[in-house]
CSV table of C-alpha atoms in Angstrom, one decimal:
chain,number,residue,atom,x,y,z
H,949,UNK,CA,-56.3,-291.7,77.7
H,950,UNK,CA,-52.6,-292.1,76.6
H,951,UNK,CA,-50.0,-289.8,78.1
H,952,UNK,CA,-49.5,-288.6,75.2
H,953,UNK,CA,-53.3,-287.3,74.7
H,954,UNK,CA,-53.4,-286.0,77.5
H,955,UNK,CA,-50.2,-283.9,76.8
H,956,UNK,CA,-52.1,-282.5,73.8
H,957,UNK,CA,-55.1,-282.0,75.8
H,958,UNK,CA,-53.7,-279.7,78.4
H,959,UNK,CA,-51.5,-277.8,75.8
H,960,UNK,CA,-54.7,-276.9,73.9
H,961,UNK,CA,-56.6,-275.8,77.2
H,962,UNK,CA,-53.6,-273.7,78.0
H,963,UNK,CA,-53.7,-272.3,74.9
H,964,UNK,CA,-57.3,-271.5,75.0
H,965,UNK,CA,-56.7,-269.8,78.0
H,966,UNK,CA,-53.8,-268.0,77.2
H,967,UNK,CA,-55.9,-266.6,74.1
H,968,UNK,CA,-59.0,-265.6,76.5
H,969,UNK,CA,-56.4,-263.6,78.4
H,970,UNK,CA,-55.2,-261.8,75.1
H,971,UNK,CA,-58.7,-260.8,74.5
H,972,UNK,CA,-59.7,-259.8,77.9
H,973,UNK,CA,-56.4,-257.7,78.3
H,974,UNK,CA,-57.5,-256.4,74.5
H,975,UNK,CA,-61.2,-255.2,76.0
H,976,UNK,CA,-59.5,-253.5,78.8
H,977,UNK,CA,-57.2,-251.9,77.0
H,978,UNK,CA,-60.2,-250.3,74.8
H,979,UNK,CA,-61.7,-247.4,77.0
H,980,UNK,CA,-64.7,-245.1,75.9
H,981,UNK,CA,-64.4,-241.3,76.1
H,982,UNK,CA,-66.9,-239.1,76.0
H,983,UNK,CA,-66.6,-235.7,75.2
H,984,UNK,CA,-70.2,-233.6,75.4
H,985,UNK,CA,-70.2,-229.6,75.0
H,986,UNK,CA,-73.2,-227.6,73.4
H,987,UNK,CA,-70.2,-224.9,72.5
H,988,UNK,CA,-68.3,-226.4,69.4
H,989,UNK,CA,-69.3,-223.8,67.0
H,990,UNK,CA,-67.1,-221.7,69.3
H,991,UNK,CA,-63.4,-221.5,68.2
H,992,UNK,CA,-61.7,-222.4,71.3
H,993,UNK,CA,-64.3,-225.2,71.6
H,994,UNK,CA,-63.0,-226.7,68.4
H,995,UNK,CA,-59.4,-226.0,69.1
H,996,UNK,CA,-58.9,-227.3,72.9
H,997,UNK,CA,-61.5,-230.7,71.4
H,998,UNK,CA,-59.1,-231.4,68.3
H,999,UNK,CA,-55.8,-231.1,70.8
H,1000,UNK,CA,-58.0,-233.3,73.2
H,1001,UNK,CA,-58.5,-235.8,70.1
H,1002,UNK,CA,-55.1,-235.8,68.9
H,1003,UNK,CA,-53.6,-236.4,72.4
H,1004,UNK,CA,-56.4,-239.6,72.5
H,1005,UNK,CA,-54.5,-241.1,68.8
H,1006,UNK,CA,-51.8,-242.5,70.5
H,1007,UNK,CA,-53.9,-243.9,73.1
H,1008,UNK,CA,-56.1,-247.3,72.8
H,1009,UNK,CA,-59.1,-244.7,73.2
H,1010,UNK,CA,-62.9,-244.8,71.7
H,1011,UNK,CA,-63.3,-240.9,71.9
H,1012,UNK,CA,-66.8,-239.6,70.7
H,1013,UNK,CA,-67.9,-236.1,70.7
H,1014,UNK,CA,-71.0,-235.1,70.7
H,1015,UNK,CA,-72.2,-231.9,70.0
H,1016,UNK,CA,-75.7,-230.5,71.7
H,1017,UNK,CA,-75.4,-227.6,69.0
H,1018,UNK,CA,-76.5,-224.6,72.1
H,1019,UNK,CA,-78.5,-227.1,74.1
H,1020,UNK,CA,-77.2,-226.8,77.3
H,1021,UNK,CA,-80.4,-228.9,78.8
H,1022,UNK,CA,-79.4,-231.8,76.0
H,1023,UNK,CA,-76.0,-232.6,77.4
H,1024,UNK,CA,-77.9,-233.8,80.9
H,1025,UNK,CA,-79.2,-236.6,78.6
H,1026,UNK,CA,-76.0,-237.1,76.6
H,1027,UNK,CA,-74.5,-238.0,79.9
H,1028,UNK,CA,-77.1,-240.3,80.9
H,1029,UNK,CA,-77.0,-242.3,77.8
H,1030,UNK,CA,-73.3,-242.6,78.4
H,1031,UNK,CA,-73.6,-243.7,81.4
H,1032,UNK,CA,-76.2,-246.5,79.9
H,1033,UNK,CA,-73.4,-247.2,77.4
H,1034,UNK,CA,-70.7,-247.5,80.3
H,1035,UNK,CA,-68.2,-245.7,79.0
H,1036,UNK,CA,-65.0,-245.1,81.0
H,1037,UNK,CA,-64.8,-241.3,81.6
H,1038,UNK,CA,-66.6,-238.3,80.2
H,1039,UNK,CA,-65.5,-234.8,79.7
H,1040,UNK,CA,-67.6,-232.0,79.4
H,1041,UNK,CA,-67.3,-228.4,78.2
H,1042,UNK,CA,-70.2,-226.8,79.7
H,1043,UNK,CA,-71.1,-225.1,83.1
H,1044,UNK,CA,-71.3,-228.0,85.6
H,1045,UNK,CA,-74.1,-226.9,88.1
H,1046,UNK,CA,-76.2,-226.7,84.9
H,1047,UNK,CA,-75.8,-230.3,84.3
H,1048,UNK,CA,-76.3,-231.8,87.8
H,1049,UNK,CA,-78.6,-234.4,87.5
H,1050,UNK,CA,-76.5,-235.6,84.8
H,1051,UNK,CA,-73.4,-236.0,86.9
H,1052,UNK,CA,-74.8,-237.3,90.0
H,1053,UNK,CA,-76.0,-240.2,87.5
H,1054,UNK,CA,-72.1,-240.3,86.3
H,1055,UNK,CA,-71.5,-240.6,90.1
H,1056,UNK,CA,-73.5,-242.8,90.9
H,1057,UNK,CA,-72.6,-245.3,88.3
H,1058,UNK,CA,-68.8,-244.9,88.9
H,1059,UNK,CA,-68.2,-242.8,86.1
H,1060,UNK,CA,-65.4,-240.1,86.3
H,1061,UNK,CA,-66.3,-236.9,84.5
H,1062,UNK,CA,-63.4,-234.0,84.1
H,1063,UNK,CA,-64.2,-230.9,83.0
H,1064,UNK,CA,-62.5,-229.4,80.1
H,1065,UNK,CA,-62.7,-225.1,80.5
H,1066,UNK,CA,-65.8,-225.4,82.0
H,1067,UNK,CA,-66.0,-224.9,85.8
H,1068,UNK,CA,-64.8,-225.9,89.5
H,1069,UNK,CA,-67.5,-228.6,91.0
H,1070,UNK,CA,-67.7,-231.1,93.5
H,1071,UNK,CA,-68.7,-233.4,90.9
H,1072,UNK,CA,-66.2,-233.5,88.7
H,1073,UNK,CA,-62.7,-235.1,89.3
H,1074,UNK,CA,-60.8,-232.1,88.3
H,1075,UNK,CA,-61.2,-228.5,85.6
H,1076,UNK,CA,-58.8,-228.0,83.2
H,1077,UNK,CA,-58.6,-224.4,81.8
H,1078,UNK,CA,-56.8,-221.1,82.0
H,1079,UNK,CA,-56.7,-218.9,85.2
H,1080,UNK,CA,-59.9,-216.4,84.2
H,1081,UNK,CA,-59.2,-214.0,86.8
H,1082,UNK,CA,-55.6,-213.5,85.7
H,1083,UNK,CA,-56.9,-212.8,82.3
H,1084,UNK,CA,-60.1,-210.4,82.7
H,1085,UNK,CA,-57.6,-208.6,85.0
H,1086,UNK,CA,-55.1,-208.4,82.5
H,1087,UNK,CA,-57.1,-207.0,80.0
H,1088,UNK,CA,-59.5,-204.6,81.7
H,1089,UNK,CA,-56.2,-203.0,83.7
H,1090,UNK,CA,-54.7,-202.6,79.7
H,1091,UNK,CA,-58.1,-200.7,79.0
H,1092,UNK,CA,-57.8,-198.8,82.1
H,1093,UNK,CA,-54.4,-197.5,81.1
H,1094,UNK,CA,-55.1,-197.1,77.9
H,1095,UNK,CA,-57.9,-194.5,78.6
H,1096,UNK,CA,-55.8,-192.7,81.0
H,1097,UNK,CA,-58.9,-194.1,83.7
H,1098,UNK,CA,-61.5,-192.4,82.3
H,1099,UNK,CA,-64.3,-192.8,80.2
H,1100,UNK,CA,-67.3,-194.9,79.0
H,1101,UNK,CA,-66.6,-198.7,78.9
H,1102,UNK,CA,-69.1,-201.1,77.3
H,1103,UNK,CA,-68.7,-204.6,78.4
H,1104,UNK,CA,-69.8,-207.7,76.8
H,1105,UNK,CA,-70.2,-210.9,79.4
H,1106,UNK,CA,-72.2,-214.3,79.5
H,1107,UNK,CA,-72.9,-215.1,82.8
H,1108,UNK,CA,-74.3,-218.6,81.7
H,1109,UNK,CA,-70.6,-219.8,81.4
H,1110,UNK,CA,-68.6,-220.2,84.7
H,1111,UNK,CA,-64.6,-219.8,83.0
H,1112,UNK,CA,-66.7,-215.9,81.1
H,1113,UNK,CA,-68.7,-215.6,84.3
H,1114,UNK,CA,-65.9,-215.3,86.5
H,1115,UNK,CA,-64.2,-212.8,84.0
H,1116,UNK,CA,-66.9,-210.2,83.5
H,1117,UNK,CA,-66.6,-210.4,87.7
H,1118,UNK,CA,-63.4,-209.5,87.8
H,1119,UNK,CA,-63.2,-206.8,85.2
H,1120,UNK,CA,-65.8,-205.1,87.0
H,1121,UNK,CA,-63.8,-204.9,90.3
H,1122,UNK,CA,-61.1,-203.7,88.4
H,1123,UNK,CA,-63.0,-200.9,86.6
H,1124,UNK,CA,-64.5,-200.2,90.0
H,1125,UNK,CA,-61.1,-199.2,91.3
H,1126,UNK,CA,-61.1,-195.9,89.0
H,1127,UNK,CA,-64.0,-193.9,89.9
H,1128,UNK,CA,-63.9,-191.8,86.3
H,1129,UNK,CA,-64.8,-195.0,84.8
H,1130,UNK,CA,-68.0,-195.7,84.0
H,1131,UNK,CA,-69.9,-199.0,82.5
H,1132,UNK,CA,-71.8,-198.0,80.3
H,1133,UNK,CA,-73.6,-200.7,79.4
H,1134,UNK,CA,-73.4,-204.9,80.0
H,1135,UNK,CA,-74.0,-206.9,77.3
H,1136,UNK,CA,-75.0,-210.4,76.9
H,1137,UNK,CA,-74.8,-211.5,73.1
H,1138,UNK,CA,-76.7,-214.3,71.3
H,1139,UNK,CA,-73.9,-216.8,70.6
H,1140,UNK,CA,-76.1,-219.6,68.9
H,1141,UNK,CA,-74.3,-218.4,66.0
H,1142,UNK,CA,-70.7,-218.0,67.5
H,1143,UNK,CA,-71.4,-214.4,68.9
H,1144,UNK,CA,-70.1,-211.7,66.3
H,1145,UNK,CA,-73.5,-211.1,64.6
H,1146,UNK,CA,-75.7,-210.1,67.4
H,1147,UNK,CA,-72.6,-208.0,69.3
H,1148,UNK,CA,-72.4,-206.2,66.2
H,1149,UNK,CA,-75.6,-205.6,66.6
H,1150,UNK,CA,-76.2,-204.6,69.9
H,1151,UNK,CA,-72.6,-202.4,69.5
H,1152,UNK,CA,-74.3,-200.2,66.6
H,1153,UNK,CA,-77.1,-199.8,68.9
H,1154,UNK,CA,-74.9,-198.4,71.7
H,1155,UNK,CA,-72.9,-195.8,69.1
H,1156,UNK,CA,-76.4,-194.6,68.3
H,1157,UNK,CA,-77.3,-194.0,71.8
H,1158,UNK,CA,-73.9,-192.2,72.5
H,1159,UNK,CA,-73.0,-190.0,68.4
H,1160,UNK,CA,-70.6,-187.8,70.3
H,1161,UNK,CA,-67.4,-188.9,69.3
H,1162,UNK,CA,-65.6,-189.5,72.9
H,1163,UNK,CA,-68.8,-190.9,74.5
H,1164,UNK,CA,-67.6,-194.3,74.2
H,1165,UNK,CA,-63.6,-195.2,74.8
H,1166,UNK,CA,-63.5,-198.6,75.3
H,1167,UNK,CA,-64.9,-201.8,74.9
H,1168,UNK,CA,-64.4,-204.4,77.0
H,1169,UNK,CA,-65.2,-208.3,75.8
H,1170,UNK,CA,-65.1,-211.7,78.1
H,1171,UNK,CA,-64.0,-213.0,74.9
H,1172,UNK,CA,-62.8,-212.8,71.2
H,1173,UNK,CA,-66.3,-212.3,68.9
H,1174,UNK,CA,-67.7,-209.9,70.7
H,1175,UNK,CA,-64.3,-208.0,70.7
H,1176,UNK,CA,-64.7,-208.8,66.9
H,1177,UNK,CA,-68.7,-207.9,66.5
H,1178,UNK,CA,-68.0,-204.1,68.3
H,1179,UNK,CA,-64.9,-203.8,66.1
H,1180,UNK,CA,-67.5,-204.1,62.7
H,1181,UNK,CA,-69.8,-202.2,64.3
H,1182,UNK,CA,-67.6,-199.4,65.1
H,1183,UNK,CA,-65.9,-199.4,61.7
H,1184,UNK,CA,-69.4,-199.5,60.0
H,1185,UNK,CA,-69.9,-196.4,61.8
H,1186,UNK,CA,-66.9,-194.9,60.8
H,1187,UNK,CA,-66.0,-194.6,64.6
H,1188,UNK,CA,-62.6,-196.1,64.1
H,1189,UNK,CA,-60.8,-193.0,64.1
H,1190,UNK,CA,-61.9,-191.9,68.0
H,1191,UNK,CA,-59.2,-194.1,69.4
H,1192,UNK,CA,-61.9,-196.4,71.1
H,1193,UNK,CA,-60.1,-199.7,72.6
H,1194,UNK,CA,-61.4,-203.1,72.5
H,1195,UNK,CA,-60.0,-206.2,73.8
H,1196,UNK,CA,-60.9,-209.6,73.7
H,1197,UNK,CA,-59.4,-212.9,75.2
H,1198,UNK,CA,-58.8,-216.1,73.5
H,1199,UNK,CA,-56.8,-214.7,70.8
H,1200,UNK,CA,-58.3,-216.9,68.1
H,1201,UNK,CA,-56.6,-216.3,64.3
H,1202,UNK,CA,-59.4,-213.3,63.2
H,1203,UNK,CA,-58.9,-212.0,66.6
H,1204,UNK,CA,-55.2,-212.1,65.8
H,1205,UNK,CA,-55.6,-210.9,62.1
H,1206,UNK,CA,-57.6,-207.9,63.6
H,1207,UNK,CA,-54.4,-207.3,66.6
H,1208,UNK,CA,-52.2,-207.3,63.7
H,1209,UNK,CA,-53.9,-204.6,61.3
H,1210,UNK,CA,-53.1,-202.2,64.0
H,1211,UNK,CA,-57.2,-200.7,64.4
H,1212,UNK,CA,-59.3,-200.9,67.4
H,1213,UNK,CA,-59.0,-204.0,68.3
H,1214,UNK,CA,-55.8,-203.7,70.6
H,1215,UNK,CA,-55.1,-206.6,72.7
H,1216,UNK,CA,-56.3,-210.1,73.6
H,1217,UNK,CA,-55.0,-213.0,76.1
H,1218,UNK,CA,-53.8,-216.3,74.4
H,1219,UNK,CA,-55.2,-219.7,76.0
H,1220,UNK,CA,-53.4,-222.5,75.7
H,1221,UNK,CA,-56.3,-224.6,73.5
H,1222,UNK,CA,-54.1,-227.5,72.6
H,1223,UNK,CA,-52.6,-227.3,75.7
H,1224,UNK,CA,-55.9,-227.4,78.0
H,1225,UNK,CA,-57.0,-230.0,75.6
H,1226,UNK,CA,-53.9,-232.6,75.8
H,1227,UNK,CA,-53.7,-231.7,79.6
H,1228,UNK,CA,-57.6,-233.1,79.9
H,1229,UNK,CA,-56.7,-235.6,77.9
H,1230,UNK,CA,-53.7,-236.4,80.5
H,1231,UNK,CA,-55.6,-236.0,83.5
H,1232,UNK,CA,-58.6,-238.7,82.2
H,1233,UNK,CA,-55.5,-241.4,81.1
H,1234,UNK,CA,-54.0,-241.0,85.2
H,1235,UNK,CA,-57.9,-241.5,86.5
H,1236,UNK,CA,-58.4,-244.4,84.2
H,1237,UNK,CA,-54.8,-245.8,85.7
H,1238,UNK,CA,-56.7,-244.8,89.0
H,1239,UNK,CA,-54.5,-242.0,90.2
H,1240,UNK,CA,-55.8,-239.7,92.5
H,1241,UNK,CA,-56.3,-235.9,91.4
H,1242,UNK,CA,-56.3,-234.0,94.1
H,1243,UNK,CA,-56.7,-230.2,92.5
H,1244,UNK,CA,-60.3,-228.3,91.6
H,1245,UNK,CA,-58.5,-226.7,89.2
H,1246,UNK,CA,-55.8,-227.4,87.2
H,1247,UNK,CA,-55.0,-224.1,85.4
H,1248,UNK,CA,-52.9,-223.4,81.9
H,1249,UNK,CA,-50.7,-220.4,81.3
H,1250,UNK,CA,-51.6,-217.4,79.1
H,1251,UNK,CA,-50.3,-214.6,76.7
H,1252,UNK,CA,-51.4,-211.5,76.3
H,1253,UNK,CA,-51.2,-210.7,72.5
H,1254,UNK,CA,-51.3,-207.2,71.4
H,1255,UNK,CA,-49.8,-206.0,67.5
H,1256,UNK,CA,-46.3,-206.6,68.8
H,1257,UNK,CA,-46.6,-210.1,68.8
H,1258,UNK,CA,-49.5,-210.9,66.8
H,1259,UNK,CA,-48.5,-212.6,64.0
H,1260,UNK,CA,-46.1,-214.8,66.2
C-alpha cells in the first residue's frame, strides 16, 4: 500500500470515528423524562406539569406524561415500565409511600425519581412544592379572625395526599387553639371528577343538618374546589347573606374569579405552579449532570390572595 493510500485510509477511519463520537455525544444528550401523576384533572396538576414542560423545551429532553386518570395503584406500574424503558429520571405527583414498590424498582435500577408537590421520602432525590403548613396556617388563622374565634367550622381535607394531609393537620391545631371553635364536620370529597361536584354536595347536606342561620360560620377547604363546591352550595341555599367564610388554597382562576366578586369565598393562598414546575424541572437537569441534592424539601413561596388583589 502506497503512502499515499494509506494517508486516505487513516483520514477515512478518523473520520468514521469522529462521526461515531457525534452520534454517541447526540444519544447522551437525548434523556427520557417521565412525569407520572393520577391528579391531572386537578388545576394545579395541569399548571405546575405545563411549567415543568415548558422549562424541558429548551432542554434536549424526551418528557412524557402519563396520566393514571385517579389510579393511584396504576402509577406503581407506570414506573416500573419506565424503569424497563430506562429512562433517565422520573417525576411523580402522587403520595410517595403509596407507590413504594415502584420506587424501590427506580432504586434499584439507578433511576432518580423527584417528586413534584407530592411528599418528603427517603426514596426520592428531593420534593418540590409549597410550604403546606405555612399555608393551612395562613388561612385557618384568617378564618379564626374573621369569626371573631367562634363558631361552627366545616373543613374539607384528603388525607390520601401528603402536601393536603399535612394542611388539614395543621388547621386543626390552629382551630384547636380557640376553644369557641368547633369542627363541625370533616369532609373528604370524591375528586375523580376534580372535587367541586361532590363538595357541593356533601356542603347542602351540612346546611340541611344546621337551617339556623349562624350555625355554620365558616368553611374551611385544604384546597380551591371544595372552597368552590361549599360556595354553590351555600348560594343555592340562599345562605350567602349569613356572612359565612370560606377559604381555599391554590388560588386557581375560578377561585380567583370567585375572591374577586366579593361573596363568600374570601381568601385563598397562591402556589407558585410554574414556579414548582420549572424548579423540578431544574432540580432533574442538576441530578442528570450528577449534582448532589442534599434537601427533602425544596419549598416555593406563596400569596395569600383575598379581593384586594385578586385580579392581579
Amino acid at each position: 500500500m502506497t503512502r499515499h493510500a494509506r494517508a486516505i485510509r487513516a483520514l477515512l477511519a478518523g473520520t468514521a470515528l469522529l462521526a461515531t463520537g457525534f452520534s454517541a455525544t447526540a444519544a447522551v444528550a437525548q434523556s427520557k423524562i417521565a412525569v407520572i401523576t393520577p391528579y391531572l384533572s386537578q388545576p394545579g396538576t395541569q399548571f405546575y406539569v405545563e411549567a415543568f414542560e415548558a422549562a424541558a423545551e429548551g432542554k434536549d429532553w424526551d418528557v412524557n406524561v402519563i396520566d393514571t386518570a385517579g389510579d393511584v395503584a396504576a402509577v406503581i406500574s407506570r414506573i416500573e415500565d419506565m424503569v424497563t424503558q430506562n429512562v433517565d429520571a422520573i417525576v411523580i405527583n402522587v403520595d410517595p409511600t403509596q407507590v413504594t414498590a415502584g420506587l424501590q424498582s427506580a432504586k434499584d435500577a439507578g433511576i432518580p425519581v423527584i417528586g413534584m408537590d407530592a411528599g418528603a421520602d427517603p426514596l426520592l432525590v428531593t420534593n418540590i412544592t409549597s410550604n403546606g403548613y405555612a399555608m393551612a396556617a395562613e388561612t385557618a388563622t384568617y378564618v379564626a379572625d374573621r369569626i371573631d374565634g367562634a363558631g361552627n367550622v366545616v373543613m374539607f381535607v384528603f388525607e390520601a395526599f401528603p402536601p393536603v394531609q399535612v394542611r388539614g393537620v395543621v388547621a386543626d391545631a390552629v382551630f384547636g387553639n380557640f376553644p369557641d371553635i368547633t369542627i363541625l364536620d370533616h369532609v373528604t370529597p370524591d375528586v375523580s371528577d376534580g372535587g367541586i361536584a361532590d363538595s357541593r354536595a356533601k356542603m347542602e347536606a351540612i346546611l340541611a343538618a344546621n337551617p339556623e342561620p349562624g350555625s355554620v360560620k365558616a368553611v374551611w377547604a385544604a384546597w380551591d374546589q371544595p372552597a368552590l363546591g361549599a360556595l354553590q352550595a351555600i348560594e343555592a341555599a340562599g345562605r350567602g347573606g349569613e356572612g359565612i367564610v370560606i377559604t381555599g388554597i391554590d388560588a386557581n382562576p375560578q377561585a380567583r374569579e370567585a375572591i374577586a366578586a366579593g361573596g363568600n369565598f374570601e381568601a385563598s393562598v397562591a402556589q407558585d405552579f410554574k414556579g414548582i414546575g420549572a424548579t423540578a424541572a431544574d432540580v432533574v437537569a442538576r441530578v442528570l449532570a450528577a449534582e448532589e441534592i442534599k434537601q427533602g424539601s425544596i419549598y416555593v413561596p406563596t400569596q395569600l390572595i383575598t379581593a384586594s388583589n385578586a385580579a392581579e
